[in-house]
Amino acid sequence: RYINYKVTRGNYDAIAINAFAVEDLKIINNTINFESKISTDDYSANAINLDGVKNALVDNNTITTSLPGLLAQWENYDMDYFLMGLNYVNPVRIRASENITFTNNGIDSKVNSLGKTTPTVQSLVVVGSNNTLIDSNSFKMIDTISKPGDQTYLYAFNFGYDKNLIS
């Protein structure tokens, strides 16, 4: 399957594949091109979002994203976990999920804009999840916008409050 989802103007929630409280999910063999140019972490921007999912296989997907680097604001923290970093803007977000297998995926992330203060970019965030396997994936993150001396925070992975995470 091929998903091409671009939101290039305004602040809107946008998620290419959104799974909430789903069981026995399979996301396999997809090509996802996702772009968002939101200006704050008040809005969601994800190629794949798994929230409260049980027993999921995410395998052999090609995920290309173009997302902004934004200020990680206190008001937008995940109030259950208080994890530093962006909560809602990530190519892949796995939150409060169980038995997730994330394998053989290619994630290519590009920064398309930077916020004025300490812009942060993440490629994969896993928070509050149990029994997660992350194996044989390829991650690439490119920031061609920052200038020498700029303070930009790039995180390939952001993990927190997880149990039995194997990477």
PDB file of C-alpha atoms in Angstrom:
ATOM      1  CA  ARG A   1       0.000   0.000   0.000  1.00  0.00           C
ATOM      2  CA  TYR A   2       1.058   3.582  -0.666  1.00  0.00           C
ATOM      3  CA  ILE A   3       0.107   6.511   1.576  1.00  0.00           C
ATOM      4  CA  ASN A   4       1.007  10.074   0.587  1.00  0.00           C
ATOM      5  CA  TYR A   5      -0.180  12.564   3.230  1.00  0.00           C
ATOM      6  CA  LYS A   6       0.961  16.196   3.199  1.00  0.00           C
ATOM      7  CA  VAL A   7      -0.273  19.083   5.312  1.00  0.00           C
ATOM      8  CA  THR A   8       1.791  22.064   4.223  1.00  0.00           C
ATOM      9  CA  ARG A   9      -0.236  24.966   5.644  1.00  0.00           C
ATOM     10  CA  GLY A  10      -1.768  25.776   8.991  1.00  0.00           C
ATOM     11  CA  ASN A  11      -1.830  23.967  12.299  1.00  0.00           C
ATOM     12  CA  TYR A  12      -3.836  20.755  12.043  1.00  0.00           C
ATOM     13  CA  ASP A  13      -3.607  17.306  13.596  1.00  0.00           C
ATOM     14  CA  ALA A  14      -2.374  14.872  10.950  1.00  0.00           C
ATOM     15  CA  ILE A  15      -1.578  11.172  11.326  1.00  0.00           C
ATOM     16  CA  ALA A  16      -1.138   8.818   8.375  1.00  0.00           C
ATOM     17  CA  ILE A  17      -1.848   5.625  10.378  1.00  0.00           C
ATOM     18  CA  ASN A  18      -3.464   6.132  13.783  1.00  0.00           C
ATOM     19  CA  ALA A  19      -4.268   3.171  16.041  1.00  0.00           C
ATOM     20  CA  PHE A  20      -5.869   3.759  19.434  1.00  0.00           C
ATOM     21  CA  ALA A  21      -6.813   0.907  21.804  1.00  0.00           C
ATOM     22  CA  VAL A  22      -6.599  -1.675  19.009  1.00  0.00           C
ATOM     23  CA  GLU A  23      -5.638  -5.340  19.428  1.00  0.00           C
ATOM     24  CA  ASP A  24      -3.873  -7.664  16.980  1.00  0.00           C
ATOM     25  CA  LEU A  25      -2.797  -4.989  14.506  1.00  0.00           C
ATOM     26  CA  LYS A  26      -0.593  -5.571  11.469  1.00  0.00           C
ATOM     27  CA  ILE A  27       1.021  -2.719   9.536  1.00  0.00           C
ATOM     28  CA  ILE A  28       3.055  -4.513   6.881  1.00  0.00           C
ATOM     29  CA  ASN A  29       4.675  -3.656   3.523  1.00  0.00           C
ATOM     30  CA  ASN A  30       3.564  -0.025   3.256  1.00  0.00           C
ATOM     31  CA  THR A  31       5.218   3.012   1.734  1.00  0.00           C
ATOM     32  CA  ILE A  32       4.304   6.112   3.725  1.00  0.00           C
ATOM     33  CA  ASN A  33       5.271   9.650   2.690  1.00  0.00           C
ATOM     34  CA  PHE A  34       4.206  12.104   5.375  1.00  0.00           C
ATOM     35  CA  GLU A  35       4.756  15.853   5.701  1.00  0.00           C
ATOM     36  CA  SER A  36       3.544  18.418   8.206  1.00  0.00           C
ATOM     37  CA  LYS A  37       4.570  22.025   8.768  1.00  0.00           C
ATOM     38  CA  ILE A  38       2.801  22.728  12.046  1.00  0.00           C
ATOM     39  CA  SER A  39       4.349  25.406  14.242  1.00  0.00           C
ATOM     40  CA  THR A  40       3.778  23.956  17.745  1.00  0.00           C
ATOM     41  CA  ASP A  41       3.692  20.596  19.506  1.00  0.00           C
ATOM     42  CA  ASP A  42       0.040  21.331  20.381  1.00  0.00           C
ATOM     43  CA  TYR A  43      -0.895  19.315  17.280  1.00  0.00           C
ATOM     44  CA  SER A  44      -0.193  15.712  16.299  1.00  0.00           C
ATOM     45  CA  ALA A  45       2.004  14.935  13.319  1.00  0.00           C
ATOM     46  CA  ASN A  46       2.929  11.254  12.916  1.00  0.00           C
ATOM     47  CA  ALA A  47       3.384   8.811  10.092  1.00  0.00           C
ATOM     48  CA  ILE A  48       2.459   6.003  12.517  1.00  0.00           C
ATOM     49  CA  ASN A  49       0.898   6.474  15.962  1.00  0.00           C
ATOM     50  CA  LEU A  50       0.206   3.485  18.227  1.00  0.00           C
ATOM     51  CA  ASP A  51      -1.518   4.478  21.470  1.00  0.00           C
ATOM     52  CA  GLY A  52      -2.855   1.837  23.843  1.00  0.00           C
ATOM     53  CA  VAL A  53      -2.323  -0.885  21.242  1.00  0.00           C
ATOM     54  CA  LYS A  54      -1.894  -4.565  22.175  1.00  0.00           C
ATOM     55  CA  ASN A  55      -0.180  -7.172  20.010  1.00  0.00           C
ATOM     56  CA  ALA A  56       0.993  -5.262  16.937  1.00  0.00           C
ATOM     57  CA  LEU A  57       3.399  -6.119  14.150  1.00  0.00           C
ATOM     58  CA  VAL A  58       4.888  -3.181  12.227  1.00  0.00           C
ATOM     59  CA  ASP A  59       7.134  -4.767   9.625  1.00  0.00           C
ATOM     60  CA  ASN A  60       8.810  -3.983   6.308  1.00  0.00           C
ATOM     61  CA  ASN A  61       7.477  -0.449   5.891  1.00  0.00           C
ATOM     62  CA  THR A  62       9.232   2.458   4.196  1.00  0.00           C
ATOM     63  CA  ILE A  63       8.479   5.671   6.070  1.00  0.00           C
ATOM     64  CA  THR A  64       9.634   9.040   4.739  1.00  0.00           C
ATOM     65  CA  THR A  65       8.778  12.147   6.736  1.00  0.00           C
ATOM     66  CA  SER A  66       9.324  15.874   6.552  1.00  0.00           C
ATOM     67  CA  LEU A  67       8.576  17.454   9.941  1.00  0.00           C
ATOM     68  CA  PRO A  68       9.435  20.631  11.838  1.00  0.00           C
ATOM     69  CA  GLY A  69      11.883  20.966  14.688  1.00  0.00           C
ATOM     70  CA  LEU A  70       9.839  22.447  17.535  1.00  0.00           C
ATOM     71  CA  LEU A  71      10.244  23.602  21.113  1.00  0.00           C
ATOM     72  CA  ALA A  72       9.516  20.782  23.559  1.00  0.00           C
ATOM     73  CA  GLN A  73       7.101  22.694  25.794  1.00  0.00           C
ATOM     74  CA  TRP A  74       6.207  21.760  29.358  1.00  0.00           C
ATOM     75  CA  GLU A  75       2.490  22.182  28.620  1.00  0.00           C
ATOM     76  CA  ASN A  76       2.647  19.517  25.917  1.00  0.00           C
ATOM     77  CA  TYR A  77       4.452  16.817  27.888  1.00  0.00           C
ATOM     78  CA  ASP A  78       2.727  13.495  28.208  1.00  0.00           C
ATOM     79  CA  MET A  79       1.217  14.183  31.629  1.00  0.00           C
ATOM     80  CA  ASP A  80       1.272  10.473  32.532  1.00  0.00           C
ATOM     81  CA  TYR A  81       5.016  10.112  31.959  1.00  0.00           C
ATOM     82  CA  PHE A  82       6.576  13.625  31.920  1.00  0.00           C
ATOM     83  CA  LEU A  83       9.059  12.533  29.270  1.00  0.00           C
ATOM     84  CA  MET A  84      11.357  15.262  27.941  1.00  0.00           C
ATOM     85  CA  GLY A  85      11.036  15.762  24.201  1.00  0.00           C
ATOM     86  CA  LEU A  86       8.245  16.186  21.705  1.00  0.00           C
ATOM     87  CA  ASN A  87       5.109  14.285  22.571  1.00  0.00           C
ATOM     88  CA  TYR A  88       2.980  14.667  19.454  1.00  0.00           C
ATOM     89  CA  VAL A  89       5.408  15.250  16.544  1.00  0.00           C
ATOM     90  CA  ASN A  90       7.363  12.134  15.561  1.00  0.00           C
ATOM     91  CA  PRO A  91       7.631   9.914  12.483  1.00  0.00           C
ATOM     92  CA  VAL A  92       6.743   6.955  14.729  1.00  0.00           C
ATOM     93  CA  ARG A  93       5.137   7.204  18.184  1.00  0.00           C
ATOM     94  CA  ILE A  94       4.399   4.182  20.383  1.00  0.00           C
ATOM     95  CA  ARG A  95       2.685   5.058  23.653  1.00  0.00           C
ATOM     96  CA  ALA A  96       1.210   2.933  26.460  1.00  0.00           C
ATOM     97  CA  SER A  97       1.218  -0.162  24.247  1.00  0.00           C
ATOM     98  CA  GLU A  98       1.991  -3.855  24.814  1.00  0.00           C
ATOM     99  CA  ASN A  99       3.632  -6.592  22.757  1.00  0.00           C
ATOM    100  CA  ILE A 100       4.781  -4.440  19.850  1.00  0.00           C
ATOM    101  CA  THR A 101       7.154  -5.816  17.209  1.00  0.00           C
ATOM    102  CA  PHE A 102       8.739  -3.053  15.111  1.00  0.00           C
ATOM    103  CA  THR A 103      11.045  -4.740  12.584  1.00  0.00           C
ATOM    104  CA  ASN A 104      12.610  -4.338   9.131  1.00  0.00           C
ATOM    105  CA  ASN A 105      11.347  -0.781   8.636  1.00  0.00           C
ATOM    106  CA  GLY A 106      13.190   2.067   6.929  1.00  0.00           C
ATOM    107  CA  ILE A 107      12.604   5.497   8.485  1.00  0.00           C
ATOM    108  CA  ASP A 108      13.968   8.527   6.625  1.00  0.00           C
ATOM    109  CA  SER A 109      13.280  11.790   8.491  1.00  0.00           C
ATOM    110  CA  LYS A 110      13.939  15.279   7.177  1.00  0.00           C
ATOM    111  CA  VAL A 111      13.628  18.580   9.045  1.00  0.00           C
ATOM    112  CA  ASN A 112      11.540  21.109   7.092  1.00  0.00           C
ATOM    113  CA  SER A 113      11.561  24.057   9.511  1.00  0.00           C
ATOM    114  CA  LEU A 114      12.918  25.083  12.901  1.00  0.00           C
ATOM    115  CA  GLY A 115      11.212  26.812  15.788  1.00  0.00           C
ATOM    116  CA  LYS A 116      12.832  29.933  17.179  1.00  0.00           C
ATOM    117  CA  THR A 117      13.845  28.384  20.524  1.00  0.00           C
ATOM    118  CA  THR A 118      15.695  25.076  21.038  1.00  0.00           C
ATOM    119  CA  PRO A 119      14.068  23.132  18.196  1.00  0.00           C
ATOM    120  CA  THR A 120      13.823  19.393  18.864  1.00  0.00           C
ATOM    121  CA  VAL A 121      13.453  16.562  16.354  1.00  0.00           C
ATOM    122  CA  GLN A 122      12.912  12.860  17.113  1.00  0.00           C
ATOM    123  CA  SER A 123      12.625   9.833  14.849  1.00  0.00           C
ATOM    124  CA  LEU A 124      11.070   7.225  17.165  1.00  0.00           C
ATOM    125  CA  VAL A 125       9.492   7.702  20.581  1.00  0.00           C
ATOM    126  CA  VAL A 126       8.426   4.773  22.750  1.00  0.00           C
ATOM    127  CA  VAL A 127       6.942   5.663  26.135  1.00  0.00           C
ATOM    128  CA  GLY A 128       5.074   3.700  28.779  1.00  0.00           C
ATOM    129  CA  SER A 129       5.074   0.505  26.733  1.00  0.00           C
ATOM    130  CA  ASN A 130       5.721  -3.127  27.682  1.00  0.00           C
ATOM    131  CA  ASN A 131       7.360  -5.927  25.699  1.00  0.00           C
ATOM    132  CA  THR A 132       8.522  -3.950  22.672  1.00  0.00           C
ATOM    133  CA  LEU A 133      10.965  -5.389  20.135  1.00  0.00           C
ATOM    134  CA  ILE A 134      12.772  -2.951  17.831  1.00  0.00           C
ATOM    135  CA  ASP A 135      15.025  -4.880  15.460  1.00  0.00           C
ATOM    136  CA  SER A 136      16.601  -4.712  11.981  1.00  0.00           C
ATOM    137  CA  ASN A 137      15.341  -1.216  11.184  1.00  0.00           C
ATOM    138  CA  SER A 138      17.137   1.551   9.315  1.00  0.00           C
ATOM    139  CA  PHE A 139      16.912   5.123  10.661  1.00  0.00           C
ATOM    140  CA  LYS A 140      18.132   8.213   8.825  1.00  0.00           C
ATOM    141  CA  MET A 141      17.601  11.769  10.070  1.00  0.00           C
ATOM    142  CA  ILE A 142      18.733  14.847   8.145  1.00  0.00           C
ATOM    143  CA  ASP A 143      18.763  18.477   9.260  1.00  0.00           C
ATOM    144  CA  THR A 144      19.996  20.722   6.438  1.00  0.00           C
ATOM    145  CA  ILE A 145      18.411  23.842   7.931  1.00  0.00           C
ATOM    146  CA  SER A 146      20.465  24.418  11.102  1.00  0.00           C
ATOM    147  CA  LYS A 147      23.439  26.703  10.746  1.00  0.00           C
ATOM    148  CA  PRO A 148      26.771  26.252  12.552  1.00  0.00           C
ATOM    149  CA  GLY A 149      26.341  27.390  16.144  1.00  0.00           C
ATOM    150  CA  ASP A 150      22.567  26.837  16.206  1.00  0.00           C
ATOM    151  CA  GLN A 151      21.150  24.879  19.138  1.00  0.00           C
ATOM    152  CA  THR A 152      19.127  22.053  17.652  1.00  0.00           C
ATOM    153  CA  TYR A 153      18.351  18.811  19.455  1.00  0.00           C
ATOM    154  CA  LEU A 154      18.219  15.690  17.282  1.00  0.00           C
ATOM    155  CA  TYR A 155      17.173  12.398  18.867  1.00  0.00           C
ATOM    156  CA  ALA A 156      17.011   9.262  16.782  1.00  0.00           C
ATOM    157  CA  PHE A 157      15.297   7.475  19.673  1.00  0.00           C
ATOM    158  CA  ASN A 158      13.489   8.660  22.773  1.00  0.00           C
ATOM    159  CA  PHE A 159      12.540   5.897  25.220  1.00  0.00           C
ATOM    160  CA  GLY A 160      10.987   6.288  28.651  1.00  0.00           C
ATOM    161  CA  TYR A 161       9.020   4.352  31.273  1.00  0.00           C
ATOM    162  CA  ASP A 162       9.149   1.166  29.203  1.00  0.00           C
ATOM    163  CA  LYS A 163       9.452  -2.431  30.440  1.00  0.00           C
ATOM    164  CA  ASN A 164      11.132  -5.234  28.461  1.00  0.00           C
ATOM    165  CA  LEU A 165      12.195  -3.024  25.549  1.00  0.00           C
ATOM    166  CA  ILE A 166      14.636  -4.823  23.283  1.00  0.00           C
ATOM    167  CA  SER A 167      16.487  -2.775  20.706  1.00  0.00           C
TER     168      SER A 167
END
